[in-house]
Short mmCIF file of C-alpha atoms in Angstrom, two decimals:
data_model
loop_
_atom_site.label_atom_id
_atom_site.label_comp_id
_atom_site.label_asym_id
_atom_site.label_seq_id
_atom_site.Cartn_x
_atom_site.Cartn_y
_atom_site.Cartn_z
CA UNK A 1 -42.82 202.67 -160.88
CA UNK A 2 -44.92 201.37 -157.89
CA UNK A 3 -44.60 203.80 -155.09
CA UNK A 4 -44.56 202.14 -151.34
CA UNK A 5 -45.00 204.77 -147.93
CA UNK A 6 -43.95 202.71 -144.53
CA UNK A 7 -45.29 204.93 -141.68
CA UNK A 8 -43.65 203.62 -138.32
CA UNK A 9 -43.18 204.59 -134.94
CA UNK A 10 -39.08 203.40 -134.97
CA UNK A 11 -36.41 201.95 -137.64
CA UNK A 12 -33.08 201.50 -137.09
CA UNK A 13 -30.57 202.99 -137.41
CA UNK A 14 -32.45 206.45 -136.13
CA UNK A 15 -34.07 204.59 -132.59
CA UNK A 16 -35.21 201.38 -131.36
CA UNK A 17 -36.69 199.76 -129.05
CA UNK A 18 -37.38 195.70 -130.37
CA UNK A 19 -37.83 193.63 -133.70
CA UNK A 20 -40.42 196.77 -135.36
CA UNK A 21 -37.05 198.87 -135.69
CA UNK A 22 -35.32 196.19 -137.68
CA UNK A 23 -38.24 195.79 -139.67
CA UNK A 24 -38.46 199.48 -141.07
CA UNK A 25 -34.99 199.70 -140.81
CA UNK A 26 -33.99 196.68 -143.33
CA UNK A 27 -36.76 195.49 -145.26
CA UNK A 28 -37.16 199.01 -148.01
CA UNK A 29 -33.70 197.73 -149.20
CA UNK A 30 -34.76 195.02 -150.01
CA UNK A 31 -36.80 196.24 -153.21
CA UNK A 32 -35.73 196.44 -156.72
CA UNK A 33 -35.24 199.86 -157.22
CA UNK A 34 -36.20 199.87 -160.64
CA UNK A 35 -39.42 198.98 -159.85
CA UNK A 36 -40.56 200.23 -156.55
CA UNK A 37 -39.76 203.67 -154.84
CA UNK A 38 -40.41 202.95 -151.00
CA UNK A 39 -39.81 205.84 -148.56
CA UNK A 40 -40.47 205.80 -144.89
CA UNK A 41 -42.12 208.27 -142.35
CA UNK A 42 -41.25 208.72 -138.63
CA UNK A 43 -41.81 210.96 -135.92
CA UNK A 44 -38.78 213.03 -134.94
CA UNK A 45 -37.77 212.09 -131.44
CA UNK A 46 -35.96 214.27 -128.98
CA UNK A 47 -34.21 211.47 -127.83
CA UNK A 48 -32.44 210.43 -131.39
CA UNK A 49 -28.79 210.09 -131.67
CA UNK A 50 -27.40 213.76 -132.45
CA UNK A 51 -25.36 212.82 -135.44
CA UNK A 52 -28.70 211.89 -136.91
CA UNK A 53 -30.07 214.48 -135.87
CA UNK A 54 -27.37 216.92 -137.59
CA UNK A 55 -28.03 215.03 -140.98
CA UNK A 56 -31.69 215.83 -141.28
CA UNK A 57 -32.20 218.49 -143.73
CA UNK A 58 -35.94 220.76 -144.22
CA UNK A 59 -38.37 219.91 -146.73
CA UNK A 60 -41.61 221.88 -145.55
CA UNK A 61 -43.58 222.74 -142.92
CA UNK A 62 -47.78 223.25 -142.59
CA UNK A 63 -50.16 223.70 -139.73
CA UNK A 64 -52.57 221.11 -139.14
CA UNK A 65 -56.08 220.87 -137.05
CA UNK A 66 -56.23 218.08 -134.31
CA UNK A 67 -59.57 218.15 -133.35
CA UNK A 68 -59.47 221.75 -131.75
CA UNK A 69 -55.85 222.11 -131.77
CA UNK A 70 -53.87 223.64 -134.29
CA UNK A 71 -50.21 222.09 -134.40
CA UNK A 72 -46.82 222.54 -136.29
CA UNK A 73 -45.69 219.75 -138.50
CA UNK A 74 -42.58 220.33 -139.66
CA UNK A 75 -41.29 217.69 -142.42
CA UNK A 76 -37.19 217.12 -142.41
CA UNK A 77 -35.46 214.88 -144.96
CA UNK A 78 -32.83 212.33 -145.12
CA UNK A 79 -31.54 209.79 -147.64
CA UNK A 80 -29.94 206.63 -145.64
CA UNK A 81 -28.44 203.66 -147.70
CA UNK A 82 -30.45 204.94 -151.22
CA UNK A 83 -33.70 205.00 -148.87
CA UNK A 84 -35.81 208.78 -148.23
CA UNK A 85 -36.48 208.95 -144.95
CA UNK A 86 -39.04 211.70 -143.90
CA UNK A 87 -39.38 212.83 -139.97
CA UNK A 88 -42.35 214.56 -138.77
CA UNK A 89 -41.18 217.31 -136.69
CA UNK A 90 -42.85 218.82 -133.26
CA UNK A 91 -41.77 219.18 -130.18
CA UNK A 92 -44.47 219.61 -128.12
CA UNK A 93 -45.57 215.59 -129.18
CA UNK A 94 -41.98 214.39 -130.02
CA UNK A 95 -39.75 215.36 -126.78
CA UNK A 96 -38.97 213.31 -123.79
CA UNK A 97 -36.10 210.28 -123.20
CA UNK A 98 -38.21 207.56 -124.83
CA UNK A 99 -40.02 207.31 -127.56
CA UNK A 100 -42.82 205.93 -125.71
CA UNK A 101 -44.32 206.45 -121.79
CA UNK A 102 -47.79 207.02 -120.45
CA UNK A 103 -50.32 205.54 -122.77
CA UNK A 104 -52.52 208.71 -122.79
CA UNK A 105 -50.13 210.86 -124.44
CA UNK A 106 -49.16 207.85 -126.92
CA UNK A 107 -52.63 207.90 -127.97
CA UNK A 108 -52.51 211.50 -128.63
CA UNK A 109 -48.96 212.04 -129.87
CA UNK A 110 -49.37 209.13 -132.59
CA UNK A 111 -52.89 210.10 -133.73
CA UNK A 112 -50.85 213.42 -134.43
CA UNK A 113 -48.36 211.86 -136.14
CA UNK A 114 -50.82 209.78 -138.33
CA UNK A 115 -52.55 212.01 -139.38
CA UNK A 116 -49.57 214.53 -139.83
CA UNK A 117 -48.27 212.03 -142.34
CA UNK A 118 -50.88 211.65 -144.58
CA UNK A 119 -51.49 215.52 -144.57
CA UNK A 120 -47.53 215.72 -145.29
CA UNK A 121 -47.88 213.57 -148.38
CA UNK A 122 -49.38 216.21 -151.07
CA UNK A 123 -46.86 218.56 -150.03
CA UNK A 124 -43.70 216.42 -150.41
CA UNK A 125 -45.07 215.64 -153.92
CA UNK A 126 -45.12 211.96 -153.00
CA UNK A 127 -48.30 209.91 -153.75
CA UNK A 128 -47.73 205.96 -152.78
CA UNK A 129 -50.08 203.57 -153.95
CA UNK A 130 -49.79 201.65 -151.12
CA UNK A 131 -49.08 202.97 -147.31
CA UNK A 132 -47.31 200.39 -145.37
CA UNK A 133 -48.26 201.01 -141.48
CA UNK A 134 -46.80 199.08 -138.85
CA UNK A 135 -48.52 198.46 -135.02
CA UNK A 136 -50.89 199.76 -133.54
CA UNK A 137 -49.00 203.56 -133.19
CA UNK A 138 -49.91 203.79 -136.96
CA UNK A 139 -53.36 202.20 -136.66
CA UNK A 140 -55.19 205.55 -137.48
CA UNK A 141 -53.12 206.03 -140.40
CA UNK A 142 -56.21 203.86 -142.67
CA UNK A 143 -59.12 205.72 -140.39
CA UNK A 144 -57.94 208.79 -141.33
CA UNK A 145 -57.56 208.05 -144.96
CA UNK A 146 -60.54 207.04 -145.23
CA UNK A 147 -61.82 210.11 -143.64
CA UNK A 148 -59.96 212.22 -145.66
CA UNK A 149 -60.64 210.66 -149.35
CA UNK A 150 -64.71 212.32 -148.73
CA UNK A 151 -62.16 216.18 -148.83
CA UNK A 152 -59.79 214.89 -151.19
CA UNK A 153 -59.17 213.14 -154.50
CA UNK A 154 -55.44 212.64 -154.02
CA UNK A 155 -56.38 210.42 -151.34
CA UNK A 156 -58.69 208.40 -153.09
CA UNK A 157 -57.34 204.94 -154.35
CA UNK A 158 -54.57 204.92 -151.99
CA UNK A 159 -54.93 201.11 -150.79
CA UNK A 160 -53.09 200.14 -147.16
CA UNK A 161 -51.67 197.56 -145.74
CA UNK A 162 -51.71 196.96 -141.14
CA UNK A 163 -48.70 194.44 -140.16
CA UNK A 164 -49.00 193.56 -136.63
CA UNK A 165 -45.96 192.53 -134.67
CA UNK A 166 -47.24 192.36 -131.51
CA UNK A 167 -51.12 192.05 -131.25
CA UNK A 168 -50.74 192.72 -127.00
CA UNK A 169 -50.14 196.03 -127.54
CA UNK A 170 -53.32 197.64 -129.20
CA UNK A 171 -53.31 201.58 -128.14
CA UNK A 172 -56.70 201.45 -126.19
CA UNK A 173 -58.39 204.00 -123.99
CA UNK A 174 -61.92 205.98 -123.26
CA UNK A 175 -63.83 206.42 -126.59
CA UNK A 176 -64.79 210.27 -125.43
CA UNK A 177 -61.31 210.64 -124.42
CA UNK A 178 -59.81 209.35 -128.01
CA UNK A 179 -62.55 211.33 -130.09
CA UNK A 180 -61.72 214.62 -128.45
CA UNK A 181 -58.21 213.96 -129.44
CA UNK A 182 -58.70 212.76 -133.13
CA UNK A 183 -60.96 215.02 -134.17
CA UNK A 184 -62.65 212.12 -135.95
CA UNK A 185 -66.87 212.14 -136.24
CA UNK A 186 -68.86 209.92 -134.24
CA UNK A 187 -69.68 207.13 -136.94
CA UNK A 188 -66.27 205.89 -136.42
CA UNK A 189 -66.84 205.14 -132.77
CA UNK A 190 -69.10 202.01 -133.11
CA UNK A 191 -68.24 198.24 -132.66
CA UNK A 192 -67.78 197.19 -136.46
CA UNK A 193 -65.05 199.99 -135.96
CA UNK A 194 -62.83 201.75 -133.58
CA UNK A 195 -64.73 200.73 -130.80
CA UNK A 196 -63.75 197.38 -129.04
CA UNK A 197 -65.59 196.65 -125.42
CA UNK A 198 -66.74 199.94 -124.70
CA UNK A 199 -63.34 201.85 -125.56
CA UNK A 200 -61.57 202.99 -128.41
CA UNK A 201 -58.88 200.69 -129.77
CA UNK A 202 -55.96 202.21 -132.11
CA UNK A 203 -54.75 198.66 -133.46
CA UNK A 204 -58.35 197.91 -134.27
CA UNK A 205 -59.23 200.71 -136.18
CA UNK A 206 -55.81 199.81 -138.52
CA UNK A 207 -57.23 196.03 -138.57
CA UNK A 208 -60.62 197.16 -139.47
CA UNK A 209 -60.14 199.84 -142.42
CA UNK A 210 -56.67 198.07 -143.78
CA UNK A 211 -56.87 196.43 -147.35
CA UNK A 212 -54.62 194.01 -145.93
CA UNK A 213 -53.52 192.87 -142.88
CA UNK A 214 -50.89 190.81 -141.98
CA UNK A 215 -48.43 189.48 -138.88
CA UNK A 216 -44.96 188.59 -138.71
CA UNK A 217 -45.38 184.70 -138.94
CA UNK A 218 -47.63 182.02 -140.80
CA UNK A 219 -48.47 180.47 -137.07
CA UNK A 220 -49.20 183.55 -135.52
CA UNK A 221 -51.78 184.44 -138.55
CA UNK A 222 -53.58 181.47 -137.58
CA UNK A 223 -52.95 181.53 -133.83
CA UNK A 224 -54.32 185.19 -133.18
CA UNK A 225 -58.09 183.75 -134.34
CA UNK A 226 -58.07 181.73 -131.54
CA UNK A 227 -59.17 183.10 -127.81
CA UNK A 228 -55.99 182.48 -126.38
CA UNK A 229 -53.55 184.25 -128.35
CA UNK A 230 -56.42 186.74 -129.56
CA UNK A 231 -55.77 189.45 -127.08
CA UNK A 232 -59.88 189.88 -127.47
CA UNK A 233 -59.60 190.58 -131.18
CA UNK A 234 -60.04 187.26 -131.88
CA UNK A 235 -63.69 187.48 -133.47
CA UNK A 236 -62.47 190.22 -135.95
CA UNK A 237 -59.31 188.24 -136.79
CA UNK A 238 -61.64 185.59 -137.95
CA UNK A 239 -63.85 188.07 -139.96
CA UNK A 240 -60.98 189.68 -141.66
CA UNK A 241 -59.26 185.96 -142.27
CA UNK A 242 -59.55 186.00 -145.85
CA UNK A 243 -57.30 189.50 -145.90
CA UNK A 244 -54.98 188.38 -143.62
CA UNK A 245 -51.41 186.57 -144.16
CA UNK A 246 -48.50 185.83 -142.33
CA UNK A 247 -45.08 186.66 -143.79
CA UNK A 248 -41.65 185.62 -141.56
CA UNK A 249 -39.42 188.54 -140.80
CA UNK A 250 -35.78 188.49 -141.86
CA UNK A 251 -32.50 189.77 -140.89
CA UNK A 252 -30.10 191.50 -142.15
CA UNK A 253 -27.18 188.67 -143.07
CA UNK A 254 -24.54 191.57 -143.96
CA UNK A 255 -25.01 192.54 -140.04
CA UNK A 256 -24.84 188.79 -138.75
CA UNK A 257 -22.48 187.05 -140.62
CA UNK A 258 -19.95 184.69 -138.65
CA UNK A 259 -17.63 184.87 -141.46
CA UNK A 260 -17.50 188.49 -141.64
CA UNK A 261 -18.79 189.88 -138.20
CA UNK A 262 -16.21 192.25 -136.19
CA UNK A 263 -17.76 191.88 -132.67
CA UNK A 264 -16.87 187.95 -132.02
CA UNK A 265 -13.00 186.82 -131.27
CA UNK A 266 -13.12 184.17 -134.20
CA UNK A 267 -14.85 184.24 -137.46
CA UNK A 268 -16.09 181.13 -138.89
CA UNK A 269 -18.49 179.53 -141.78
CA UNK A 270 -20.58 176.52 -142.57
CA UNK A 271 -17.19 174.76 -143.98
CA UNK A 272 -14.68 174.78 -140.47
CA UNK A 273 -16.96 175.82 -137.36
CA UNK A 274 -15.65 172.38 -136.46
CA UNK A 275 -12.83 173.50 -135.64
CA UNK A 276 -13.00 177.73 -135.71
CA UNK A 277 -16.56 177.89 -133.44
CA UNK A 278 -14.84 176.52 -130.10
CA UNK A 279 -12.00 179.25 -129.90
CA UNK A 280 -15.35 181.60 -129.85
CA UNK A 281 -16.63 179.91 -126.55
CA UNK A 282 -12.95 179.80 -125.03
CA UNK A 283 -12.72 183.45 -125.48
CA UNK A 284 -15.90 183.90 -123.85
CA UNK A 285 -15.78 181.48 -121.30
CA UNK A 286 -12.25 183.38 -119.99
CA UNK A 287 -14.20 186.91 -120.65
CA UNK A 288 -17.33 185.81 -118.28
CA UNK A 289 -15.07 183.94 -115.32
CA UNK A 290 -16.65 180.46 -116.70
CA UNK A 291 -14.98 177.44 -116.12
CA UNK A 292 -12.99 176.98 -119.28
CA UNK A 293 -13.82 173.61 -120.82
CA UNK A 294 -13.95 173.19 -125.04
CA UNK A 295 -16.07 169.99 -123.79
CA UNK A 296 -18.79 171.64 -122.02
CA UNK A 297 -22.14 172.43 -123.38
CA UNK A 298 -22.76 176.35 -123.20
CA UNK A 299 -26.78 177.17 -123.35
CA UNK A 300 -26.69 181.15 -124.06
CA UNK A 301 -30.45 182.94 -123.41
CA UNK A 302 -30.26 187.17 -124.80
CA UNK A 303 -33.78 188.38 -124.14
CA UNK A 304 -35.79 190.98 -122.35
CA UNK A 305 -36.33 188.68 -119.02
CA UNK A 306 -40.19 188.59 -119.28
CA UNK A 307 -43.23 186.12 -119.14
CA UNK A 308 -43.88 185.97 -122.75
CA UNK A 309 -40.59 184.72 -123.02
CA UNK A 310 -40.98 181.64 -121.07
CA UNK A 311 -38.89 182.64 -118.21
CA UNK A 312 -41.52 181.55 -115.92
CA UNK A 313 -40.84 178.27 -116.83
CA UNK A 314 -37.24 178.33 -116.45
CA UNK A 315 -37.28 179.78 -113.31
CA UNK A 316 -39.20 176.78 -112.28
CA UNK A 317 -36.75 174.15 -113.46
CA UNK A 318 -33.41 176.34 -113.28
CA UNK A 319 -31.77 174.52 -110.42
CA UNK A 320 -32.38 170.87 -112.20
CA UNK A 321 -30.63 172.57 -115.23
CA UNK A 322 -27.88 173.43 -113.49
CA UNK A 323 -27.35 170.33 -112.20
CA UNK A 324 -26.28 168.79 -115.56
CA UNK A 325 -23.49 169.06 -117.27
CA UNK A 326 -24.16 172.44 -119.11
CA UNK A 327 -23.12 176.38 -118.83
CA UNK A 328 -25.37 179.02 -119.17
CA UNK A 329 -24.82 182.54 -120.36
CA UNK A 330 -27.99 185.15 -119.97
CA UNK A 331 -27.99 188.57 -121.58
CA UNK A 332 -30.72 190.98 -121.30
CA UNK A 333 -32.73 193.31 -118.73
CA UNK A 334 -36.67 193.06 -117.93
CA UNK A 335 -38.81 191.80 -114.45
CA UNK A 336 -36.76 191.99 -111.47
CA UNK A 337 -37.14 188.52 -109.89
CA UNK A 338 -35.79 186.55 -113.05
CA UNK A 339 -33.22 189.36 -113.02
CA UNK A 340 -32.52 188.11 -109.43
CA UNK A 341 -33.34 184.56 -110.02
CA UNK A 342 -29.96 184.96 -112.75
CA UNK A 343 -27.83 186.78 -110.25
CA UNK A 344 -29.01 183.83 -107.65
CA UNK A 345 -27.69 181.17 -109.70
CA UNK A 346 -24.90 183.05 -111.00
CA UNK A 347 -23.51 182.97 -106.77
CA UNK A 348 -24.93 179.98 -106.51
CA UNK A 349 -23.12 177.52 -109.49
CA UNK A 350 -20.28 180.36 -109.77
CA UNK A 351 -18.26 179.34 -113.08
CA UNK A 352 -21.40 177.77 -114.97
CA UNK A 353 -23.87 180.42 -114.48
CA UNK A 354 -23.32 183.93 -115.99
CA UNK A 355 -25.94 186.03 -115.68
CA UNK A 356 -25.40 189.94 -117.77
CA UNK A 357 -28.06 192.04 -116.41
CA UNK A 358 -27.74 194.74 -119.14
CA UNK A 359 -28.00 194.87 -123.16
CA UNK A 360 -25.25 194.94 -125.21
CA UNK A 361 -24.84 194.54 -128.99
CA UNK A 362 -21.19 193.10 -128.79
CA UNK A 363 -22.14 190.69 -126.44
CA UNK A 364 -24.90 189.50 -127.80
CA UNK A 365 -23.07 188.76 -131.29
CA UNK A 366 -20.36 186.51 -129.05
CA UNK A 367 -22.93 185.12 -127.36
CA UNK A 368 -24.76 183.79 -130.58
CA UNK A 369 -21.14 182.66 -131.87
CA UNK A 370 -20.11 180.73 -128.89
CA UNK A 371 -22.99 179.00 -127.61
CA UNK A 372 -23.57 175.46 -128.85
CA UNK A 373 -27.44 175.95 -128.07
CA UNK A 374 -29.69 178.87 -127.77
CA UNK A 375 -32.83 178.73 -125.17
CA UNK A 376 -36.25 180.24 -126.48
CA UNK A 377 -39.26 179.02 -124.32
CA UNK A 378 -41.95 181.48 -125.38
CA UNK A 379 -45.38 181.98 -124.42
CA UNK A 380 -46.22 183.02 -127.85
CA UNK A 381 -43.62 184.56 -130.20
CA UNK A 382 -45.13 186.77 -133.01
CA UNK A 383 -41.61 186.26 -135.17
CA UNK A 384 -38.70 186.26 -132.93
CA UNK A 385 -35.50 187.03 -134.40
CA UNK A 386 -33.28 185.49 -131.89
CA UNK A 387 -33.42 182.17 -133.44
CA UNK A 388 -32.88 183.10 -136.99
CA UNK A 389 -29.25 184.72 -135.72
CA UNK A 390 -28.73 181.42 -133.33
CA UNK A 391 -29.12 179.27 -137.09
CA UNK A 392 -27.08 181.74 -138.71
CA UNK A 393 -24.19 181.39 -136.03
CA UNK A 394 -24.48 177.30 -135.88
CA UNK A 395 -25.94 177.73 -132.32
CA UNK A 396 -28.55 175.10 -132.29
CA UNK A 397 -32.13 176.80 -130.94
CA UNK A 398 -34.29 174.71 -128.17
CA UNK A 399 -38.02 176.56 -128.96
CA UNK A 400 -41.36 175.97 -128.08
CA UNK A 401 -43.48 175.68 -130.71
CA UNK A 402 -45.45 178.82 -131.15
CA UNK A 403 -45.61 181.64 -134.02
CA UNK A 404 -42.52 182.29 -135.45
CA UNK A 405 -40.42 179.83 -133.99
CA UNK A 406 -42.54 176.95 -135.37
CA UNK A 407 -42.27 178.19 -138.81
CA UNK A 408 -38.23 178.92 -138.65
CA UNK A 409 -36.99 175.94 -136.51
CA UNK A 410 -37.32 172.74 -137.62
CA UNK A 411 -37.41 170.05 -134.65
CA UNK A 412 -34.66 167.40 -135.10
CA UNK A 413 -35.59 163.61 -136.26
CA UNK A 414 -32.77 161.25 -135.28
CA UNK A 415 -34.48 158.54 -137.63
CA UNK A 416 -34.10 160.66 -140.87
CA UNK A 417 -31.04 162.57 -139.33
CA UNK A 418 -33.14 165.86 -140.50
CA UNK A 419 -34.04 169.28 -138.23
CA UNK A 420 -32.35 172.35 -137.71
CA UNK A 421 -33.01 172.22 -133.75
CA UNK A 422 -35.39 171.11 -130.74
CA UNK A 423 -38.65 171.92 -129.68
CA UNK A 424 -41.55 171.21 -127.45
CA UNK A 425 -44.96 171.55 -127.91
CA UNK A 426 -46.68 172.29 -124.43
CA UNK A 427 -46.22 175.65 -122.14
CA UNK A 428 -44.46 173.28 -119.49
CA UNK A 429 -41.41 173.56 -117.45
CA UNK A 430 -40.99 169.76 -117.88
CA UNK A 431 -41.73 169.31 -121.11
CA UNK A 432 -39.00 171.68 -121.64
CA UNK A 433 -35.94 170.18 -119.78
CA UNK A 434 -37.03 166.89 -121.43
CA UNK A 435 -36.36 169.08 -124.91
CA UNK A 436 -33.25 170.77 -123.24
CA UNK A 437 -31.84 167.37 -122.18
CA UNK A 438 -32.59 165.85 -125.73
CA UNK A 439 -30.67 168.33 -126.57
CA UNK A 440 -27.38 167.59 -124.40
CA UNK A 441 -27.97 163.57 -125.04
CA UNK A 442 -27.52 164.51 -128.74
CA UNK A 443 -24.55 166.67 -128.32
CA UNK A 444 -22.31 164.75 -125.46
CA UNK A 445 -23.40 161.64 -126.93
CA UNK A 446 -24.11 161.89 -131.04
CA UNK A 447 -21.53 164.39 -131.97
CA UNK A 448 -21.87 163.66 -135.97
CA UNK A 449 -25.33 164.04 -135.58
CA UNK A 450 -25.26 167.17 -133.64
CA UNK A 451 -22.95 169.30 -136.17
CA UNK A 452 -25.58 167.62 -139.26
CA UNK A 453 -28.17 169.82 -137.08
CA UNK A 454 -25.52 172.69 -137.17
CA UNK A 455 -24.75 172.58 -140.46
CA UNK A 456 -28.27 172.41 -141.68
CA UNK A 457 -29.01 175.71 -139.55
CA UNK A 458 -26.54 177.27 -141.30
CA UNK A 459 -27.55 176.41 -144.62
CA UNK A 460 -30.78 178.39 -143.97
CA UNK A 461 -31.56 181.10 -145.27
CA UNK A 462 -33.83 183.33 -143.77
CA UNK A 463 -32.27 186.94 -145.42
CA UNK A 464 -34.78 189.98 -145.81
CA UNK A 465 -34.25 188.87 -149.65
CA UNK A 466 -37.61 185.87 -149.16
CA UNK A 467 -39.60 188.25 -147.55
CA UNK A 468 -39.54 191.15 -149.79
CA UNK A 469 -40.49 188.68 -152.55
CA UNK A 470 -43.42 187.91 -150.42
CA UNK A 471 -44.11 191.61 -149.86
CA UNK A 472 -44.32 192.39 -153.25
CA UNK A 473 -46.19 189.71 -154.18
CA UNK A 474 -49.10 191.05 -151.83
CA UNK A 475 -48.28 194.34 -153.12
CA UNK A 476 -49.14 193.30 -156.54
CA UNK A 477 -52.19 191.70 -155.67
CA UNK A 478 -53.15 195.12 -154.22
#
């Protein structure tokens, strides 16, 4: 029996706050139990749902140093969907509405946990071979093991594995600052380590002392060793090249299903969306005050409203877009100006603009079920999972060709009648209407060709089942 620890700051169902949650959340199922035994560690927030909350149940408790602090780490247990979930337990670290805020005291509250979950381990009587840590919250989680295995011999042997979802955020601050809380010894404060431009860096210290590392996407393995995409780590993506791979995240196809889903008016599947996916975009055109028209091309965009996610380029070309024959249905929160460029164009082209300000999971599944196209202009995308629901629903994705989205959509060919949607290669606002009025040629014009596209996208499959065979192959290889 191989034994697998993930150590994460978030998983759904318990809290989330983007992709990482589904990650944790979805991919331990995904393993033959037969063969592996993969639990999961996470802190134990304040802010969790209470009837979570009520189902944890105690399994120990220890005190622990932290430099010159001694803390409580109290270890609670819960078995979710034949998966054992352990929560590290304090309140001084774990308390507040969010499970993030000021950096400072994320530096210090997830060295704690780190390290809190590797000292947890020989008392739980659970000894993985591998420790799966996620982001840079968990990047200490391979300093400290190595730091411990010296003290130890359970900890020696125990190989790890650093995914990175999003290399921007790396956990950085002052290297005297980051010592006093870690308690670690000077020799891990130097530039072949922890130390990246004069301060300490969490994510790099994870890259650095991992086994293996790897990202959420083939593209983005290859795109992070360049300056631009690099976020300064760059040089030591290069040097750590050979141990680094990209696998594609997955999502869970019980959740999104058309044929099965709850949340959307009209369920469908790959053999009658011609005729079942329209009553879907009636339903939602009448919910949102659109003008109701089977005929008309609806563009839906769900997304936090930020510059990685292209909306700078959008904003720039939004009023040409409008202009066509098209509706467009936003969902999501983020900057304020594209919040109030939506709410512009909303008053302004009242009946093809709706623009939702807010998140909501019910929307969002109508959204994906009713759209003909779905609008994803990154700046770079690690993974994105927006477009693997949009193929799953028939909604045809418009991408730009970075990370994720280059590896999961492929760009239609009208010669060879292949693709599953259409992309564009340069950050351009341009570049993009050109790909966005492709697009609406293809559907007002090509209709047979357009539900080929829909039908391949459906035929996908891009379940958590392909990358947990990927996992474990790089598991075994461990």
């Amino acid at each position: 029996m191989k034994r697998i620890l993930f150590v994460a700051s978030e998983s759904v169902p318990f809290i989330k706050t983007g992709g990482l949650a589904d990650v944790v959340g979805s991919l331990p199922k995904y393993f033959d139990k037969e063969e592996y035994d993969v639990r999961v560690m996470l802190p134990k927030y304040m802010c969790m749902k209470e009837e979570w909350k009520e189902k944890l149940s105690y399994k120990t408790h220890f005190y622990m140093d932290l430099n010159w602090r001694e803390q409580y780490v109290g270890i609670l247990e819960l078995v979710h969907e034949g998966i054992t979930f352990y929560f590290v337990d304090n309140e001084y670290y774990f308390n507040g509405g969010t499970p993030y805020g000021d950096v400072k005291w994320d530096i210090e509250k997830f060295a704690f946990f780190s390290k809190a979950a590797l000292s947890a381990l020989p008392l739980i009587d659970f000894r993985p071979d591998i420790i799966h840590c996620h982001d840079w919250q968990t990047g200490l989680v391979p300093v400290y093991l190595d730091n411990f295995r010296y003290g130890n011999e359970f900890f020696r042997g125990i190989k790890t594995v650093m995914t990175i979802h999003n290399l921007k955020f790396q956990g950085v601050w002052d290297t005297k600052t980051v010592k006093d809380i870690t308690g670690l010894p000077q020799y891990y404060f130097a530039p072949d380590k922890l130390e990246a431009y004069r301060d300490a860096n969490l994510l790099k210290g994870g890259i650095v002392y991992a086994d293996r590392v790897t990202t959420v996407s083939n593209s983005y393995a290859e795109e992070i060793k360049t300056p631009f995409y690099g976020e300064r780590l760059d040089g030591l993506m290069n040097a750590r090249s050979n141990c680094l791979s990209g696998i594609v995240n997955g999502i869970d196809y019980k959740e999104w299903d058309p044929a099965t889903d709850s949340l959307i008016s009209y369920n469908y599947d790959i053999s009658n969306f011609r005729k079942e996916k329209v009553k879907n975009k009636l339903a939602l055109q009448e919910a949102l005050g659109l003008t109701q028209d089977k005929k008309a091309m609806m563009i839906g965009i769900v997304s936090r409203l930020t510059d990685q996610k292209g909306f700078d380029l959008i904003a720039y070309v939004m009023d040409e877009m409008c202009q066509d024959a098209v509706q467009i249905v936003v969902l999501g929160t983020g900057e304020e100006r594209y919040e109030n460029m939506f709410r512009h164009f909303a008053w302004k082209y009242q009946g093809k603009v709706s623009a939702n300000i807010y998140y909501s999971e019910p929307i969002s599944h109508k959204i994906y079920a009713s759209c003909d196209a779905f609008l994803m202009p990154s700046l770079f995308e690690p993974c994105g999972l927006s477009q693997l629901m949009s193929l799953r629903y028939g909604t045809v994705p418009i991408v730009r060709e970075t990370g994720g989205l280059k590896d999961t959509v492929e760009p239609y060919n009208e010669f060879e009648k292949k693709g599953t949607g259409f992309s564009f290669a340069n950050y351009n606002a341009h570049e993009m209407l050109a790909a966005v009025r492709y697009a609406e040629r293809i559907y007002y014009d090509k209709r047979r060709d357009w539900n080929k596209i829909v039908e391949h996208g459906m035929s996908q499959d891009f379940s958590w089942k392909n990358s947990a065979e990927q996992y474990k192959n790089l598991y075994e290889e461990l």
